[in-house]
Coordinates of C-alpha atoms and ligand atoms in Angstrom, one line a residue:
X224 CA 58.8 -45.8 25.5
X225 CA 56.6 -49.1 25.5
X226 CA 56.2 -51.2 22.8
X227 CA 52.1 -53.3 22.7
X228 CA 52.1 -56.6 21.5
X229 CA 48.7 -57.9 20.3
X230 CA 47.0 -54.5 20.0
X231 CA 43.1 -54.5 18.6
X232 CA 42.8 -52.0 16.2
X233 CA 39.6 -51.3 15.5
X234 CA 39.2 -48.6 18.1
X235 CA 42.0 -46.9 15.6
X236 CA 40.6 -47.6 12.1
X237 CA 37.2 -45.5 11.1
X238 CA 35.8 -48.3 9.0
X239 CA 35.9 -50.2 12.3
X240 CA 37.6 -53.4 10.7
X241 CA 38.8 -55.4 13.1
X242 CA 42.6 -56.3 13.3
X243 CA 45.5 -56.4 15.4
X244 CA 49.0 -55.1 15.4
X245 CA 51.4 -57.3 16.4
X246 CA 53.4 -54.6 17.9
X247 CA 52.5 -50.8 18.6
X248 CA 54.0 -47.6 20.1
X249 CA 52.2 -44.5 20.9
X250 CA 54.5 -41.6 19.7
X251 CA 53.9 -39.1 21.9
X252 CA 56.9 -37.1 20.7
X253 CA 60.2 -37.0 19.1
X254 CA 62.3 -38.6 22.0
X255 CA 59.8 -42.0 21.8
X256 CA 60.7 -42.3 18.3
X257 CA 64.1 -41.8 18.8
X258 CA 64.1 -44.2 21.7
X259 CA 62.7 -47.1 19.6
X260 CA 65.2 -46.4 16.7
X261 CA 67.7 -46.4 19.1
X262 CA 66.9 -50.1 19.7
X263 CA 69.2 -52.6 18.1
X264 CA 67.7 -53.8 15.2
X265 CA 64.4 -51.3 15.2
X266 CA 65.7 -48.9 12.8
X267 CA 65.4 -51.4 9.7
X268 CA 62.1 -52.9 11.4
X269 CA 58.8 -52.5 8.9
X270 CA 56.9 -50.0 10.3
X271 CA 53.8 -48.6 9.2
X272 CA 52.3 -45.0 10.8
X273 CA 48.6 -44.6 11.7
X274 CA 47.7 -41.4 11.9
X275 CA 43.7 -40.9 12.7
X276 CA 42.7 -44.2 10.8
X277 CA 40.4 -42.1 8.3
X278 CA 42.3 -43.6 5.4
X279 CA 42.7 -46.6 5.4
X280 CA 41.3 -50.5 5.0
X281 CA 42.9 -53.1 7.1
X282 CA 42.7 -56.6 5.3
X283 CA 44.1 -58.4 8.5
X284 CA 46.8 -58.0 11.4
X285 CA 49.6 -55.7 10.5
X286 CA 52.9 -57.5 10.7
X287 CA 54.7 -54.2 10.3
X288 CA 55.6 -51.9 13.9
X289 CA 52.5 -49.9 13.9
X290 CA 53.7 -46.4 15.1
X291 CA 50.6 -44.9 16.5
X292 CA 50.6 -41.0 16.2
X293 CA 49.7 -39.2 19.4
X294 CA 52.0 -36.1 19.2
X295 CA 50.1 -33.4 20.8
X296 CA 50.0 -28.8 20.7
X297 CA 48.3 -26.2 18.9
X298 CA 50.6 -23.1 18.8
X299 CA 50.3 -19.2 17.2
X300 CA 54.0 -19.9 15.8
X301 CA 54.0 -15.4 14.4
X302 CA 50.8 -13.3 14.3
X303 CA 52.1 -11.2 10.9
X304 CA 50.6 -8.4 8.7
X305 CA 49.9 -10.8 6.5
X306 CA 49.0 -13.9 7.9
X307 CA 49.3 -16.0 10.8
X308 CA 51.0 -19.0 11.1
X309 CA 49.8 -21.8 12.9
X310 CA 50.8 -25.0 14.0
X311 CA 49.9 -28.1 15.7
X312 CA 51.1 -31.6 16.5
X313 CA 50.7 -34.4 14.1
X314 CA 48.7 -36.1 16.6
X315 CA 45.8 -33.5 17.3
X316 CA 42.5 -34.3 16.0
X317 CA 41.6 -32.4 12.5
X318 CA 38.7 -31.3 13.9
X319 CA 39.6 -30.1 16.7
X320 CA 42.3 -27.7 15.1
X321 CA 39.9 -26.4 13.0
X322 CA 37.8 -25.8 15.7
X323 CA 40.5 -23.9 18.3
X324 CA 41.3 -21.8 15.3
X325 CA 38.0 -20.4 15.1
X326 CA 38.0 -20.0 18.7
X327 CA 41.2 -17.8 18.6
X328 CA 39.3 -16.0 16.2
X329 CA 41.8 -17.3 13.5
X330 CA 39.5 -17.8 10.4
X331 CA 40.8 -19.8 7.1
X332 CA 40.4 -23.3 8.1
X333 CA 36.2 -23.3 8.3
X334 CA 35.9 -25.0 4.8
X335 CA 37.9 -27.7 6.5
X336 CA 35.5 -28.1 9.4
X337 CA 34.8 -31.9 10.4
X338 CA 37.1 -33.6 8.0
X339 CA 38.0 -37.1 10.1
X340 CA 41.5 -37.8 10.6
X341 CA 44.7 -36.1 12.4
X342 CA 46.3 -33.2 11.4
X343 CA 49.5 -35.2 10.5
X344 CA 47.8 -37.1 8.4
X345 CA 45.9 -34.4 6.2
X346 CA 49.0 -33.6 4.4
X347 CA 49.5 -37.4 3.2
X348 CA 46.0 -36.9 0.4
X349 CA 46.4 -33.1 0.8
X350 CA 42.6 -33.0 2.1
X351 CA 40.4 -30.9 1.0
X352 CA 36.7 -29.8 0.7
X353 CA 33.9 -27.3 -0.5
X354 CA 36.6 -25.5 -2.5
X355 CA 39.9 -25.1 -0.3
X356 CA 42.6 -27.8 -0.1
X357 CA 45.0 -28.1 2.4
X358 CA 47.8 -26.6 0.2
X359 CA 46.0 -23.5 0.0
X360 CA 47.0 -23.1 3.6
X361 CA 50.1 -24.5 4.8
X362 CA 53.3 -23.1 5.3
X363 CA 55.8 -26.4 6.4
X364 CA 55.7 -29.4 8.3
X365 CA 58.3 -31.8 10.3
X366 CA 59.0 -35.1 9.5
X367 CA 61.4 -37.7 10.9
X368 CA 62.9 -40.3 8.9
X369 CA 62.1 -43.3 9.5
X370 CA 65.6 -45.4 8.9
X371 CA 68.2 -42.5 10.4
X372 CA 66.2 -40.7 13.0
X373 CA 67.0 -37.1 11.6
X374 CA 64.5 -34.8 11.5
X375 CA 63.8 -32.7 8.3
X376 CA 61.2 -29.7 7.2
X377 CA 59.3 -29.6 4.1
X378 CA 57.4 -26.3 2.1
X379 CA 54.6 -26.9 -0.2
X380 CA 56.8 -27.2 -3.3
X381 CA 58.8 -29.9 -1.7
X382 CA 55.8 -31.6 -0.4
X383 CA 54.4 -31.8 -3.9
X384 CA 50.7 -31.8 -3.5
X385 CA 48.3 -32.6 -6.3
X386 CA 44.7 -33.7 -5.8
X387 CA 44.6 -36.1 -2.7
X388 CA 48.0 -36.7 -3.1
X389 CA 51.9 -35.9 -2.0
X390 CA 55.0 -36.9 -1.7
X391 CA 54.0 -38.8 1.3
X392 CA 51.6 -41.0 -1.5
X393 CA 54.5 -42.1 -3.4
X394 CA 56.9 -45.4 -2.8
X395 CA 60.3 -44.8 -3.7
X396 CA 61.5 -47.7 -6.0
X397 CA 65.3 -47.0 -5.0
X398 CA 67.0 -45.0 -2.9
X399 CA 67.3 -41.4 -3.9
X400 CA 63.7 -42.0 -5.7
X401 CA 61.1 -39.6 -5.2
X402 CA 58.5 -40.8 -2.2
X403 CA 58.6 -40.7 1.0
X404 CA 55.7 -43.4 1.9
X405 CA 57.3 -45.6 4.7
X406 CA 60.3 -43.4 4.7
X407 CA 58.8 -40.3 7.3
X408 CA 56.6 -40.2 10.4
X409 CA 55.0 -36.3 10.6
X410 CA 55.6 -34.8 13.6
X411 CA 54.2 -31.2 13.3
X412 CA 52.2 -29.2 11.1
X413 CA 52.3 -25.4 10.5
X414 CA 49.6 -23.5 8.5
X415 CA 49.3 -20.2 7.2
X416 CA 45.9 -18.4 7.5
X417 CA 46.1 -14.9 4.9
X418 CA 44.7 -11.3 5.8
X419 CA 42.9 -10.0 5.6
X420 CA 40.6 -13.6 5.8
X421 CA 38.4 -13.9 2.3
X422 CA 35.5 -16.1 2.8
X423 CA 35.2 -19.3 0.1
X424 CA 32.0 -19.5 -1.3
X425 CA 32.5 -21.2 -4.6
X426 CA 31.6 -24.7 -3.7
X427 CA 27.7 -25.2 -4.7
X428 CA 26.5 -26.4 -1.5
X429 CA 27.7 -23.2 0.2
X430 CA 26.5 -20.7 -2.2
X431 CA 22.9 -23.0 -1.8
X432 CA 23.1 -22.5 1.9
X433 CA 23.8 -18.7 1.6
X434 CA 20.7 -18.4 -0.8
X435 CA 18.4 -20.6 2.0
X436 CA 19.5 -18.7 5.1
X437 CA 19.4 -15.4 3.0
X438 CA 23.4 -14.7 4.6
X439 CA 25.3 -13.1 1.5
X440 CA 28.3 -12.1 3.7
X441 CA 28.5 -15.1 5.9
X442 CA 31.5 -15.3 8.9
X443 CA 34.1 -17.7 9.2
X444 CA 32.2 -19.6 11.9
X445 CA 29.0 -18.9 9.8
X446 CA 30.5 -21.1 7.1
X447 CA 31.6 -23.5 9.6
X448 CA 28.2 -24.5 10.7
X449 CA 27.3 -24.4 7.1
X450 CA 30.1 -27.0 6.6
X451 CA 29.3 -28.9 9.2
X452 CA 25.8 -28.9 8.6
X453 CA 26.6 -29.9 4.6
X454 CA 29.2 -32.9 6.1
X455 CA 26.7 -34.5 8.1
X456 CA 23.4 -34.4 5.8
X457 CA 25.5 -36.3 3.2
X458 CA 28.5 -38.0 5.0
X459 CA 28.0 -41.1 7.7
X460 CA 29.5 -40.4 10.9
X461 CA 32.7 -42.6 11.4
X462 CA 31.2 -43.1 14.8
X463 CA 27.9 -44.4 14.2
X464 CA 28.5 -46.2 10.8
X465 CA 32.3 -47.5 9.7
X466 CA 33.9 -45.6 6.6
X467 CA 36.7 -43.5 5.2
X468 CA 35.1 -41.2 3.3
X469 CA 34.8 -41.0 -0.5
X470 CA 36.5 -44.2 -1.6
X471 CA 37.1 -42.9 -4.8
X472 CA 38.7 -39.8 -6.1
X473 CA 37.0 -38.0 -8.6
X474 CA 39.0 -38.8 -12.0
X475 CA 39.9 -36.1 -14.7
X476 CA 39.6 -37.0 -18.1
X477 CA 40.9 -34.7 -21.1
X478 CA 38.0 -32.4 -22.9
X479 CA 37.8 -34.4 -26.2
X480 CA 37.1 -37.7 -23.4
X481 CA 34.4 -35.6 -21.8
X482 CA 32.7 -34.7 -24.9
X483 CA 32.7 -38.1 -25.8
X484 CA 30.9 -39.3 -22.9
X485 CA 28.7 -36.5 -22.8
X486 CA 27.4 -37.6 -25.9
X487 CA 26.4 -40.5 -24.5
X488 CA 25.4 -39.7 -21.1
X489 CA 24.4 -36.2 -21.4
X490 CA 23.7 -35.8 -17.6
X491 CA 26.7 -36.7 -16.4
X492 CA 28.1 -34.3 -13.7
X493 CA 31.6 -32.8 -14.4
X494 CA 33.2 -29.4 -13.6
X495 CA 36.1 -28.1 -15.9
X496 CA 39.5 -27.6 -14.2
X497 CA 42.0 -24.9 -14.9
X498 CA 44.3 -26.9 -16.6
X499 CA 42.0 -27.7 -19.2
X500 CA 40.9 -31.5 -18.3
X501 CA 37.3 -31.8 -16.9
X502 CA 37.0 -34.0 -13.5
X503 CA 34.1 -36.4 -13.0
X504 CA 31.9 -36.6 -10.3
X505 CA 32.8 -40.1 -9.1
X506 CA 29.9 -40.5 -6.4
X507 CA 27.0 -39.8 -9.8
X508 CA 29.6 -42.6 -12.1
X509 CA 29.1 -45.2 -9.3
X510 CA 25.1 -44.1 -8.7
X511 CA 24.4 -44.2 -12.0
X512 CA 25.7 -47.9 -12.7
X513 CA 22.6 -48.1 -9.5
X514 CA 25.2 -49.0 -6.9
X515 CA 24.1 -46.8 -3.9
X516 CA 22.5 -49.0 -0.9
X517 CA 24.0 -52.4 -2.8
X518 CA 26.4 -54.7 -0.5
X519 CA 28.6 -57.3 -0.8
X520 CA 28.7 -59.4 2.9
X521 CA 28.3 -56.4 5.7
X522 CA 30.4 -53.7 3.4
X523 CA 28.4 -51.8 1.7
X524 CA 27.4 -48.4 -0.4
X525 CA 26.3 -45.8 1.7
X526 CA 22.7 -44.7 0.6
X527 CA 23.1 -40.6 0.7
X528 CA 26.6 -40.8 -1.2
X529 CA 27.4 -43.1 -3.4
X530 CA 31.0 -42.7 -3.3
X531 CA 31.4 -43.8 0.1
X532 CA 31.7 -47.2 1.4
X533 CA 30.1 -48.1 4.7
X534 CA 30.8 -51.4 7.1
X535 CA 27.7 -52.0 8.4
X536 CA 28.5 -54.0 11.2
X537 CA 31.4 -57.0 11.1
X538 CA 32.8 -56.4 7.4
X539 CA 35.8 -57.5 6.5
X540 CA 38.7 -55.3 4.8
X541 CA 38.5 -58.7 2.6
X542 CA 34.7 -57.5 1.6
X543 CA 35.7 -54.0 1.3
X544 CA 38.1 -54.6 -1.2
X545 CA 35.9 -57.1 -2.9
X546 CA 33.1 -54.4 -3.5
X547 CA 35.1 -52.0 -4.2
X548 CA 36.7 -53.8 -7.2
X549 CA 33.4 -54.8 -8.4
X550 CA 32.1 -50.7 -8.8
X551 CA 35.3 -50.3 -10.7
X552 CA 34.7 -52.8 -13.0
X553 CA 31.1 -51.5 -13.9
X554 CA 32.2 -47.9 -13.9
X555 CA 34.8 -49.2 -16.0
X556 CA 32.0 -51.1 -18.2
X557 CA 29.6 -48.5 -18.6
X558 CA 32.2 -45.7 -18.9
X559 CA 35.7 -46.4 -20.0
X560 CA 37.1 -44.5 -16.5
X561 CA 39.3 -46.6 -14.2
X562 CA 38.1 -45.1 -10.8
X563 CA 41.3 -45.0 -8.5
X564 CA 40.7 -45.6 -4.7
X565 CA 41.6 -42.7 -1.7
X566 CA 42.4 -44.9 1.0
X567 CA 45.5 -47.1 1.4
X568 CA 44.4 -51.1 1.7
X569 CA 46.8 -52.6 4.3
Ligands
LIG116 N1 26.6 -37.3 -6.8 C1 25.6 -38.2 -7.3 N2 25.3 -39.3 -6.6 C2 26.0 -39.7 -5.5 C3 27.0 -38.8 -5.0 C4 27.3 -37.6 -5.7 O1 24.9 -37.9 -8.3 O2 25.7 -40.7 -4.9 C5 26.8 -36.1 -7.5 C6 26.2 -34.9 -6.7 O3 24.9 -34.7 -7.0 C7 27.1 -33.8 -7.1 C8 28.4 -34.4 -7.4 O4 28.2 -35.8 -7.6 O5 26.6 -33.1 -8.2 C9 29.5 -34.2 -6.4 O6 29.1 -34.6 -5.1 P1 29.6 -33.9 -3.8 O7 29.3 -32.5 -3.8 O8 29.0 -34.7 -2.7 O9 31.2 -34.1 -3.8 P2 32.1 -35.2 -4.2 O10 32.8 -34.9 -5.5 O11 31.4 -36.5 -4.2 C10 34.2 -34.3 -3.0 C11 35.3 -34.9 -2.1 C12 34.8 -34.9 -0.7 C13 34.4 -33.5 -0.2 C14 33.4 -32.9 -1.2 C15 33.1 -31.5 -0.9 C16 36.7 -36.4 -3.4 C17 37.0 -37.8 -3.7 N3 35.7 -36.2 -2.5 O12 33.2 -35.2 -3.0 O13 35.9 -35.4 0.2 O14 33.9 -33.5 1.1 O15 33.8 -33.0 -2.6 O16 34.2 -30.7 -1.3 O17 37.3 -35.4 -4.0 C18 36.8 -37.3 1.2 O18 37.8 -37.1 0.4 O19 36.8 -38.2 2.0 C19 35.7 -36.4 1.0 C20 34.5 -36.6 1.7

């Protein structure tokens, strides 16, 4: 177990921002962890957990312990009637998971292709994309606490997952609270993939791409190209041009809102949710107040997707921030809709 002094960071953050941690450990496993809280004084240390570095914008050095998630494995855990559970360390690229699934001919995960991050870090925002969310397919995960070293496993219910968002979101304001945000570190994540597999076609895009290629009963690893294929036509690649995604999430306003806003900007994209409130396209919101290609210093608004921010070479988290409180203020302006940010500002 080595503790880094003076680590750079932007190898480790996908917007590319450059920072430092004052101190870092790679957790390779359980016994590192325990190691370092074994370490007088470590276990009330600030720490902070970076998983992939998909999710977040670093507005200078991190003071806290920066645990650096590198735990690896990707296991059948039972091969069922029903389903099959897999699972994989919290440090394994999202990616690739997906990816070795498919290879083991274990389909479910496709909608999920080329989603950046680690797979300990997807149950943070409960990812999800072209119509499955991670909740639709997990089974448990393993955590460690932070402060007392003792491991603990969580189901879906207790992980509370709403829309790009979990208990892992939320800051406990006293002990006992609900939250575990700087409480846990992820160590392992186990998924369950149904059968027999149903293919997801619901999403727009996908249906589009089925009409195009003239594929009605597309294959797992049929939809995973398709996903792919979608991702990169619209998204930047974290490794060519900084960025964490949508910055935004889509809001949800009540029906009588909608209708209200409708009136006034009849085009306005929006999809009705089975609970009865209508979400909002944040990406068309921030286009339509003319945002996309705009910057302020070297962040900026990528020009295919409006609801992504881009670093376009040197920004700061500083300039990050500053743009994106500016497109909440004229969304707010033009619309009445507080737009929330996904990623956490350090
Ligand atoms: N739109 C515009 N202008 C834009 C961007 C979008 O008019 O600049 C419109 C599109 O035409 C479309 C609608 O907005 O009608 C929705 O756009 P899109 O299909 O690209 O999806 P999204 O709602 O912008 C969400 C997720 C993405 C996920 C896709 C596909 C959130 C915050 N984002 O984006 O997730 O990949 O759906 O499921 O929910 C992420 O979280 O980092 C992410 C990329």
């Amino acid at each position: 177990m080595i503790v880094e002094h003076q680590v750079p960071l932007q190898p480790h953050n996908s917007f590319g921002i450059v920072a430092r941690a004052r101190e870092l450990l790679r957790v390779r496993s359980e016994d590192d962890l325990r190691a370092l809280l074994a370490e007088p004084g470590r276990a009330a240390d600030p720490k902070f957990v970076l998983g992939g570095g998909s999710n977040i914008v670093l507005t200078g050095d991190v003071k806290a312990l920066v645990l650096k998630v590198e735990i690896p494995g990707m296991r059948v855990v039972e091969d069922g009637p029903r389903a099959v559970i897999v699972e994989a360390g919290a440090g394994v690229n999202w990616h690739a998971f997906v990816t070795w699934t498919l290879d083991q001919n274990l389909p479910g995960l496709e909608n999920l292709a080329l989603i950046p991050g680690s797979v300990g870090a997807a149950p943070v925002q409960n990812v999800g994309a072209y119509g499955v969310e991670l909740q639709d397919r997990f089974e448990s995960l393993d955590a460690m606490h932070l402060a007392t070293g003792q491991v603990f496993t969580l189901n879906a219910a207790q992980c509370a997952f709403g829309y790009r968002d979990s208990v892992f979101k939320h800051v406990p304001a006293k002990e006992g609270d609900f939250g575990l945000a700087g409480q846990a570190l992820i160590l392992r994540v186990r998924f369950r993939l149904p059968k027999p597999w149903q293919p997801e076609l619901s999403y727009l895009d996908l249906q589009r791409k089925a009409v195009e290629t003239g594929i009605a009963e597309p294959s797992a690893r049929q939809i995973y190209d398709w996903v792919c294929a979608i991702r990169r036509a619209k998204l930047p690649d974290p490794a060519v041009i900084g960025n964490a995604g949508s910055f935004f999430k889509n809001p949800t306003v009540t029906q009588d809102q909608c209708a209200d806003i409708i009136a006034r900007e009849p085009n306005i994209v929006h999809y009705p949710m089975p609970d009865g409130t209508v979400k909002l396209a944040a990406g068309w919101l921030i286009d339509a107040c003319g945002w996309k290609g705009k910057s302020v210093g070297q962040a900026g608004v990528y020009e295919k997707q409006a609801l992504v921010l881009v670093n376009r070479g040197g920004a700061t988290g500083g300039e990050v921030v500053t743009l994106a409180r500016a497109i909440q203020t004229s969304v707010y302006e033009r619309f009445g809709i507080r737009l929330e940010p996904e990623p956490v500002v350090v």
